[in-house]
Coordinates of N, CA and C in Angstrom, one line a residue:
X1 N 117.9 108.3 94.5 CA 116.7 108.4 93.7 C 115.5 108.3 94.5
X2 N 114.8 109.0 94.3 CA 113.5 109.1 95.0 C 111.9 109.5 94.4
X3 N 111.4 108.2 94.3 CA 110.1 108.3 93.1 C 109.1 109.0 93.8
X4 N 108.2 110.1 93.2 CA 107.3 110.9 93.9 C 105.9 111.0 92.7
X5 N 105.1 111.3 93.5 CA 103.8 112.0 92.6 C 102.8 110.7 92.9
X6 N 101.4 111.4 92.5 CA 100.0 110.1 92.0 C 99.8 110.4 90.6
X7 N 99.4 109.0 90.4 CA 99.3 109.7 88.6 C 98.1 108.4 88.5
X8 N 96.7 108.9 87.6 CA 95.9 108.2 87.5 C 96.2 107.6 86.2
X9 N 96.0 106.7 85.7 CA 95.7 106.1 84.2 C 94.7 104.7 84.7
X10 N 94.5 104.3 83.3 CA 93.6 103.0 83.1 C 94.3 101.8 82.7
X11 N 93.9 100.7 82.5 CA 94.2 99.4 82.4 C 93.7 99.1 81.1
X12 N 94.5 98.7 79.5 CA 93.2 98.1 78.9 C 92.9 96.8 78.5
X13 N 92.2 96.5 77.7 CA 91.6 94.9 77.5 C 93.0 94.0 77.8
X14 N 93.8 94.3 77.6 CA 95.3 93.0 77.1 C 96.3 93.4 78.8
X15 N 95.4 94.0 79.3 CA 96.3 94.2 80.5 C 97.5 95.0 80.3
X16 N 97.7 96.3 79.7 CA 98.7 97.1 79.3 C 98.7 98.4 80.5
X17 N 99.4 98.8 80.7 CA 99.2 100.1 81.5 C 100.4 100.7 81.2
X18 N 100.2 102.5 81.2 CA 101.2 103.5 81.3 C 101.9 103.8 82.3
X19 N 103.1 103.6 82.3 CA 103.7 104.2 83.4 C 104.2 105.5 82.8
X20 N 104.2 106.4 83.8 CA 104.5 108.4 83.5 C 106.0 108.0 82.8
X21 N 106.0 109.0 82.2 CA 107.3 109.3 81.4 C 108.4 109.3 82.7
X22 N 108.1 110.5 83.7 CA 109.0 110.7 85.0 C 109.6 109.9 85.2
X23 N 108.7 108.7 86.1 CA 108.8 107.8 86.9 C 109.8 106.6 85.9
X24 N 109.2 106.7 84.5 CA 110.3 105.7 83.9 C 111.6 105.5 83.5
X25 N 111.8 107.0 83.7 CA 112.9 107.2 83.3 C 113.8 107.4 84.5
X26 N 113.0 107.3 86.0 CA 114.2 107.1 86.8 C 114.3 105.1 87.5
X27 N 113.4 104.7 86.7 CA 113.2 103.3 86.5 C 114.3 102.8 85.6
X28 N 114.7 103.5 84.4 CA 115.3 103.0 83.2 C 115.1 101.5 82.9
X29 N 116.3 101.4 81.6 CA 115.7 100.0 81.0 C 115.4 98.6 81.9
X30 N 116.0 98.4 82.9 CA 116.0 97.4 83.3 C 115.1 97.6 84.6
X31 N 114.0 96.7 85.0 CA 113.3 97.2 86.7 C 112.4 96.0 86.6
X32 N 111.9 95.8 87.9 CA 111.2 94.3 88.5 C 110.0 94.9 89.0
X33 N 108.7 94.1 88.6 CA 107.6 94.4 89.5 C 107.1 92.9 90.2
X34 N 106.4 93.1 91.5 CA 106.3 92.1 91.8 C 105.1 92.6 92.8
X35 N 104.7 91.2 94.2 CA 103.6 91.8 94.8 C 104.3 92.1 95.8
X36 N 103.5 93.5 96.3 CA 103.8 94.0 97.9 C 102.7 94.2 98.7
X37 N 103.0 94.8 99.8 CA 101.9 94.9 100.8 C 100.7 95.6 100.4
X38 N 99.5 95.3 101.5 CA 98.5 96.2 101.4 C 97.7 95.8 100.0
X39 N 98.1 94.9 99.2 CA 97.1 94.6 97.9 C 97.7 95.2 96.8
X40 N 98.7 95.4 96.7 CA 99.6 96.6 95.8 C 100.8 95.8 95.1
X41 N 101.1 96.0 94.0 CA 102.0 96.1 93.5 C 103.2 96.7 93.1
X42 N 104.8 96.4 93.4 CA 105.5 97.6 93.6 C 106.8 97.4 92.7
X43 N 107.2 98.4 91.6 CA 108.3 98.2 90.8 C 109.4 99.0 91.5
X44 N 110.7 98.1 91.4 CA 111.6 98.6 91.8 C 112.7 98.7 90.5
X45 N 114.1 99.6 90.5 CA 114.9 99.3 89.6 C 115.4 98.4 89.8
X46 N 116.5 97.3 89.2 CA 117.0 96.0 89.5 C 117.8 96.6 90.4
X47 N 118.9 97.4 90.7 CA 119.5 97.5 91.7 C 118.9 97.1 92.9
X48 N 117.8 98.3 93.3 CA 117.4 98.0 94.5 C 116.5 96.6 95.0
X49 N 115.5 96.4 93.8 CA 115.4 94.7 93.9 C 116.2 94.0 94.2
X50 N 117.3 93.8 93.6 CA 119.0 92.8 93.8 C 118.8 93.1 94.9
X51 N 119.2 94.4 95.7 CA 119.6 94.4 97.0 C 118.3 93.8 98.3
X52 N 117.1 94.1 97.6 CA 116.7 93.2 98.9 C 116.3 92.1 98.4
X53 N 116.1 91.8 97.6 CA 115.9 90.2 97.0 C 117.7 89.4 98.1
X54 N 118.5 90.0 98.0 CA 119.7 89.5 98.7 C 119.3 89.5 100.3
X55 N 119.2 90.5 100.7 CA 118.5 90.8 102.3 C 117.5 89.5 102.3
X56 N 116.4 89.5 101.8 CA 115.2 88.2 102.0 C 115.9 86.9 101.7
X57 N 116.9 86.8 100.3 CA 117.5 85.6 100.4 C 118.5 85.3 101.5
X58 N 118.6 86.1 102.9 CA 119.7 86.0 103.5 C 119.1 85.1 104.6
X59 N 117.5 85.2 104.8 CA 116.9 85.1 106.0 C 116.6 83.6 106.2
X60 N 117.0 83.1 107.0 CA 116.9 81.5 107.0 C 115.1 80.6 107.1
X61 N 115.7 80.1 106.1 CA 113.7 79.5 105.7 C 113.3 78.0 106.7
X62 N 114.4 78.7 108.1 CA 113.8 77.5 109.1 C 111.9 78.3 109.6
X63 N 111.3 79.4 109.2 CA 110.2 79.8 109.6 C 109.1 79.8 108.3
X64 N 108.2 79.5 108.5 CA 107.1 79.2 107.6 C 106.7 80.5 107.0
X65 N 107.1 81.6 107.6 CA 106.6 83.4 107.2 C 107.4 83.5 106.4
X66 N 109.1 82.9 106.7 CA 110.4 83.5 105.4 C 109.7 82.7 104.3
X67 N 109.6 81.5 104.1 CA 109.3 80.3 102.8 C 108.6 81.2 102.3
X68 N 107.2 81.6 103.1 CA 106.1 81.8 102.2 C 106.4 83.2 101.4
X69 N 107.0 84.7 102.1 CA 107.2 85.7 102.1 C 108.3 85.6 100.4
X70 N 109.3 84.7 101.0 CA 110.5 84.5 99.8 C 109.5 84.0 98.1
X71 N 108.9 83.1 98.7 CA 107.9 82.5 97.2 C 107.1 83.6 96.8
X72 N 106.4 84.3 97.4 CA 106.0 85.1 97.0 C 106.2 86.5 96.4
X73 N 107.5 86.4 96.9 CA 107.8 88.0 95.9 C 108.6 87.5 95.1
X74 N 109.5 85.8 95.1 CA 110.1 85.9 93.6 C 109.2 85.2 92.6
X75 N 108.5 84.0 93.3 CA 107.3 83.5 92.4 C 106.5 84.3 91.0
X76 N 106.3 85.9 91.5 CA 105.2 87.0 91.2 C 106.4 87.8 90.7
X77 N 107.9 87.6 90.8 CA 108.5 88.9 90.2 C 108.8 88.7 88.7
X78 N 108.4 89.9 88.2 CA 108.9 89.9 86.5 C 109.6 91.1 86.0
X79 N 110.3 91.0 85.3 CA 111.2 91.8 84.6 C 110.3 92.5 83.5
X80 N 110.2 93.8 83.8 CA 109.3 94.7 83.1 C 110.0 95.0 82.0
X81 N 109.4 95.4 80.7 CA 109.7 96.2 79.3 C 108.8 96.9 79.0
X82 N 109.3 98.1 78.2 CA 108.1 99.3 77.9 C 108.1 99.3 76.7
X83 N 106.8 99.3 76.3 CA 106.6 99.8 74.7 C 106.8 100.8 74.5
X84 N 106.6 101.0 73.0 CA 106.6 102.6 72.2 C 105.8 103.5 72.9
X85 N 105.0 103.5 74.3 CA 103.9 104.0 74.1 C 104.0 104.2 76.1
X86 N 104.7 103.8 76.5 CA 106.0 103.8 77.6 C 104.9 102.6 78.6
X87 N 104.1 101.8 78.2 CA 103.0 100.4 78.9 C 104.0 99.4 79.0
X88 N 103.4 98.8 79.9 CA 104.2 97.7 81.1 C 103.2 97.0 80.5
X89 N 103.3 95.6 80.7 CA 102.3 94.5 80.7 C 101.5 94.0 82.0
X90 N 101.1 94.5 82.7 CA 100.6 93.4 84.2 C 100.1 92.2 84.1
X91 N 101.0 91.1 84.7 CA 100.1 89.8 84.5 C 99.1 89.5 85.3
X92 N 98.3 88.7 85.0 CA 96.9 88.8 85.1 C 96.7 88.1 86.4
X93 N 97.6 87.1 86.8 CA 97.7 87.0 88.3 C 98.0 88.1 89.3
X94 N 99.0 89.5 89.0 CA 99.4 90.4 89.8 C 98.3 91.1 89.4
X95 N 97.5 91.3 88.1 CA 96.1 92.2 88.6 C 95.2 91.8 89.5
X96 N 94.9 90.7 89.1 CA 94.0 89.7 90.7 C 94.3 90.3 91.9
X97 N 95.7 90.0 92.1 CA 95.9 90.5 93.5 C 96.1 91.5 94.2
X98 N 95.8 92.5 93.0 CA 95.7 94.0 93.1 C 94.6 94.9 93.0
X99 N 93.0 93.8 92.7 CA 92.3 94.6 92.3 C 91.7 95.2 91.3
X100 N 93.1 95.1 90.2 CA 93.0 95.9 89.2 C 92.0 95.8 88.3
X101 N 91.1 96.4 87.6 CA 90.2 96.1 87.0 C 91.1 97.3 85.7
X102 N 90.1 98.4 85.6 CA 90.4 99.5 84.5 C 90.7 101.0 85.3
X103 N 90.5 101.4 86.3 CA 91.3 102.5 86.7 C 92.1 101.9 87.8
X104 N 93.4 102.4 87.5 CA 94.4 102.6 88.0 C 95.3 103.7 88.6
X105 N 96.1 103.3 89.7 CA 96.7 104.6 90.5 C 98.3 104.0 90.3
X106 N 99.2 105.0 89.5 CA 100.7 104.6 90.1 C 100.9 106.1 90.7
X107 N 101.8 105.6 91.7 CA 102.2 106.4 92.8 C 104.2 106.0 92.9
X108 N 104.6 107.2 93.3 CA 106.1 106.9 93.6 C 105.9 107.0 95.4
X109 N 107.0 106.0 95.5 CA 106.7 105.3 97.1 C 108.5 105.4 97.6
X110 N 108.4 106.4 97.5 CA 110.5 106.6 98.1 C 111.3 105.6 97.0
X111 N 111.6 104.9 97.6 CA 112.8 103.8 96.7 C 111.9 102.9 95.6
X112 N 110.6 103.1 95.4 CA 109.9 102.1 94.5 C 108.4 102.9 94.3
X113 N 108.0 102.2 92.9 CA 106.8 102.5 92.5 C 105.6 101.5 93.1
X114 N 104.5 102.2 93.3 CA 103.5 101.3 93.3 C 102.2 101.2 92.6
X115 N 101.2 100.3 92.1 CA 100.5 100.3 91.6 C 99.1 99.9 92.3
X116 N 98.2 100.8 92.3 CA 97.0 100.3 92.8 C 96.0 100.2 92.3
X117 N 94.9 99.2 92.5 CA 93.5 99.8 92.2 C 93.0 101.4 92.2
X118 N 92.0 101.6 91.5 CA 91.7 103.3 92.3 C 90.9 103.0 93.1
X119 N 90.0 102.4 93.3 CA 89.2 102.3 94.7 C 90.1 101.9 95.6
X120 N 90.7 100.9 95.6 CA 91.6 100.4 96.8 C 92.2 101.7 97.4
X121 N 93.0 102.6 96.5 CA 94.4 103.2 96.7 C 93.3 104.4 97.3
X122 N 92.0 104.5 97.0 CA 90.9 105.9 97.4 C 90.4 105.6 99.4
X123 N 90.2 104.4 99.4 CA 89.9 103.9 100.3 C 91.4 103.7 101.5
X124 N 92.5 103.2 100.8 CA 93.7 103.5 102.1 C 94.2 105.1 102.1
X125 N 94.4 105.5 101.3 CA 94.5 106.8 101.6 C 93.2 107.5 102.1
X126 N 92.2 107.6 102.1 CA 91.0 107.7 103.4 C 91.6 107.6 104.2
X127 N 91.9 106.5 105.3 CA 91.8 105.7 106.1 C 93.6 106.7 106.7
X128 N 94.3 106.1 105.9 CA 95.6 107.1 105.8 C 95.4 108.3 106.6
X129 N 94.7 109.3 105.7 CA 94.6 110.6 105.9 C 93.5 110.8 107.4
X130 N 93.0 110.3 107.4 CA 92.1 109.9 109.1 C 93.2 109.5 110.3
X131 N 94.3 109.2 109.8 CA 94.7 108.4 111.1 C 96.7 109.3 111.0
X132 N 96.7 110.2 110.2 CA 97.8 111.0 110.3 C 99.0 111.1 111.4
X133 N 98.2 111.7 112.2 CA 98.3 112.0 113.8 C 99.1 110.4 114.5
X134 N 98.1 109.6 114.2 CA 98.6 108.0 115.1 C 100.1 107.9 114.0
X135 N 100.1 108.1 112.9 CA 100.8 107.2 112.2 C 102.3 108.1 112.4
X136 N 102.5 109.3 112.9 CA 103.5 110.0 113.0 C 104.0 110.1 114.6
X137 N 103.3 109.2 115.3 CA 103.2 109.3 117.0 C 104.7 109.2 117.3
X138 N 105.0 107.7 116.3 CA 106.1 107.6 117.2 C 107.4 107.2 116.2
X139 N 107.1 108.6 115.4 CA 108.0 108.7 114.6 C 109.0 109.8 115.2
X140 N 110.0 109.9 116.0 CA 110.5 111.0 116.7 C 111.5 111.8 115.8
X141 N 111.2 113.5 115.9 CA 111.7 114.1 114.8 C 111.3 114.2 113.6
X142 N 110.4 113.0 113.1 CA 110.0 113.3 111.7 C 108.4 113.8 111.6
X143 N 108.2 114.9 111.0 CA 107.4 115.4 110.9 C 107.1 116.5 109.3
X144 N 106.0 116.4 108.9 CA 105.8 116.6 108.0 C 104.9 118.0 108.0

């Protein structure tokens, strides 16, 4: 399974947001959002969640980076439901930490979705699209 596309939508008063019909249906009923890199938030289906939530629970919390890293993606993780209307709920701490005001960007990210601000998501992809060249340097064989 592999999630693709940008798709703009909004946020409204109650913190509701659309996720694309596409993208939810290769999400189906059951999938986790939580926080990820870069100021973003990223839903995964429970499969692939389970499986790295298992990977991270494997990593021994003798280092202050596993503790913090571990608290923080299960602390922030929630078990997403869709309305009639195919809206997720964002809680209002994972909007905080995302930026999120009222426009929004979900984007499919290979094995997971992600959610961004639209300025934030306007401004890394800038920066992205400026630095193409570096970011493929030492990628050997992959090329786009």
């Amino acid at each position: 399974m592999m999630f693709m596309g940008e798709y703009s939508h909004t946020i409204d008063t109650k913190g509701r947001l659309i996720i694309p019909a596409k993208l939810r249906e290769q999400l189906g009923d059951s999938c986790i959002m939580t926080k990820s890199l870069d100021n973003c938030l990223a839903i995964y289906t429970y499969e692939v969640f389970e499986a790295k939530a298992t990977q991270l629970a494997a990593q021994s919390n003798g280092k202050a980076s596993v503790r913090g890293l571990k608290r923080s993606i299960f602390a922030n993780a929630n078990e997403l439901e869709f309305d009639k209307q195919g809206r997720i709920l964002v809680p209002a701490t994972l909007r905080n930490y995302a930026f999120l005001k009222k426009e929004a960007v979900v984007i499919g990210a290979g094995d997971h979705v992600e959610i961004w601000s639209r300025e934030h998501w306007d401004a890394y992809s800038a920066d992205m699209d400026a630095n193409m060249e570096a970011l493929t340097e030492n990628m050997e064989g992959l090329i786009f």
